[in-house]
Amino acid sequence: GAGVSQSPSNKVTEKGKDVELRCDPISGHTALYWYRQRLGQGLEFLIYFQGNSAPDKSGLPSDRFSAERTGESVSTLTIQRTQQEDSAVYLCASSSGQGFYGYTFGSGTRLTVV
Amino acid sequence: AQSVTQPDIHITVSEGASLELRCNYSYGATPYLFWYVQSPGQGLQLLLKYFSGDTLVQGIKGFEAEFKRSQSSFNLRKPSVHWSDAAEYFCAVGSRGGGNKLTFGTGTQLKVEL
């Protein structure tokens, strides 16, 4: 597509439930990133996919967080047993994989855990 | 580890006045540097970036930034602010290699008084 698409744009969930967030990258972009933005904070790196290589999961805050990506297509970020501190905007970005050229962010999913 | 500091959490300027937003970084080599703008409910939009070469970088919407290696700074400037510039501004540093992850500052919220 023309841009990075994320869904849903807003999600309210009860504490303890699992949630799935979706990211559809720009067509042809081999690299995909997930970031988290908590209120009043900058963005924190969560996970990075590059083609068929093993993902860089170094930013995932706990084992309740996981993400998948099949090839160079859609990615899903899953948060299990959500906690109130998981409330944040989750932003996805994709790039051509050639350094930072074409690094483009989606509009994010605002997750609220009540 | 790389880090970014944006010392001003909030800045208020009058429309038509000049603007400077401060950004200091910590990185062991020549960094990739970025400024992004985020309007309410929107994703991140890239204003400008520095990779190498001329240390004064021109961006969109009339913004510019200057890379000063001696001061580890990459301040964002605009000679005359418009009311539509009210938004949150993020400085980021990118690692060379290692997946092209971005490390963000905590942001500066810009308010423009008419």
Short mmCIF file of C-alpha atoms in Angstrom, two decimals, chain A residues 33 35 37 40-43 45 48 56 58 91 97-101 103 105-107, chain B residues 32 34 36 38 41-44 49 51 90 94-95 98-102 104-106:
data_model
loop_
_atom_site.label_atom_id
_atom_site.label_comp_id
_atom_site.label_asym_id
_atom_site.label_seq_id
_atom_site.Cartn_x
_atom_site.Cartn_y
_atom_site.Cartn_z
CA TYR A 33 9.71 -2.32 13.44
CA TYR A 35 7.71 0.78 18.93
CA GLN A 37 4.92 5.23 23.12
CA GLY A 40 4.62 11.63 28.06
CA GLN A 41 7.42 9.41 26.82
CA GLY A 42 9.39 9.04 23.67
CA LEU A 43 9.14 5.93 21.58
CA PHE A 45 11.91 0.08 20.40
CA TYR A 48 12.57 -5.63 14.48
CA ASP A 56 15.61 -8.74 17.03
CA SER A 58 15.77 -7.11 22.43
CA LEU A 91 3.58 2.33 16.41
CA GLY A 97 16.03 -2.33 4.66
CA GLN A 98 18.74 -0.13 3.15
CA GLY A 99 19.73 1.89 6.16
CA PHE A 100 17.13 4.47 7.13
CA TYR A 101 15.89 5.28 3.63
CA TYR A 103 11.64 4.65 7.11
CA PHE A 105 5.65 5.14 10.53
CA GLY A 106 2.01 4.14 10.72
CA SER A 107 -0.56 6.13 12.69
CA TYR B 32 22.27 9.31 12.01
CA PHE B 34 16.36 12.76 12.83
CA TYR B 36 10.00 13.95 13.68
CA GLN B 38 3.61 14.24 15.74
CA GLY B 41 -3.87 11.43 16.69
CA GLN B 42 -1.32 11.24 13.92
CA GLY B 43 1.69 9.11 13.27
CA LEU B 44 5.20 10.45 13.11
CA LYS B 49 17.51 13.91 8.78
CA PHE B 51 23.42 11.26 7.62
CA PHE B 90 10.86 14.22 18.68
CA GLY B 94 19.82 5.90 14.62
CA SER B 95 22.45 3.24 15.04
CA GLY B 98 22.42 -3.53 14.03
CA GLY B 99 19.00 -3.23 12.51
CA ASN B 100 18.63 0.51 12.11
CA LYS B 101 16.72 0.98 15.32
CA LEU B 102 15.86 4.50 16.40
CA PHE B 104 14.02 8.73 20.66
CA GLY B 105 14.04 11.63 23.06
CA THR B 106 11.02 12.23 25.25
#
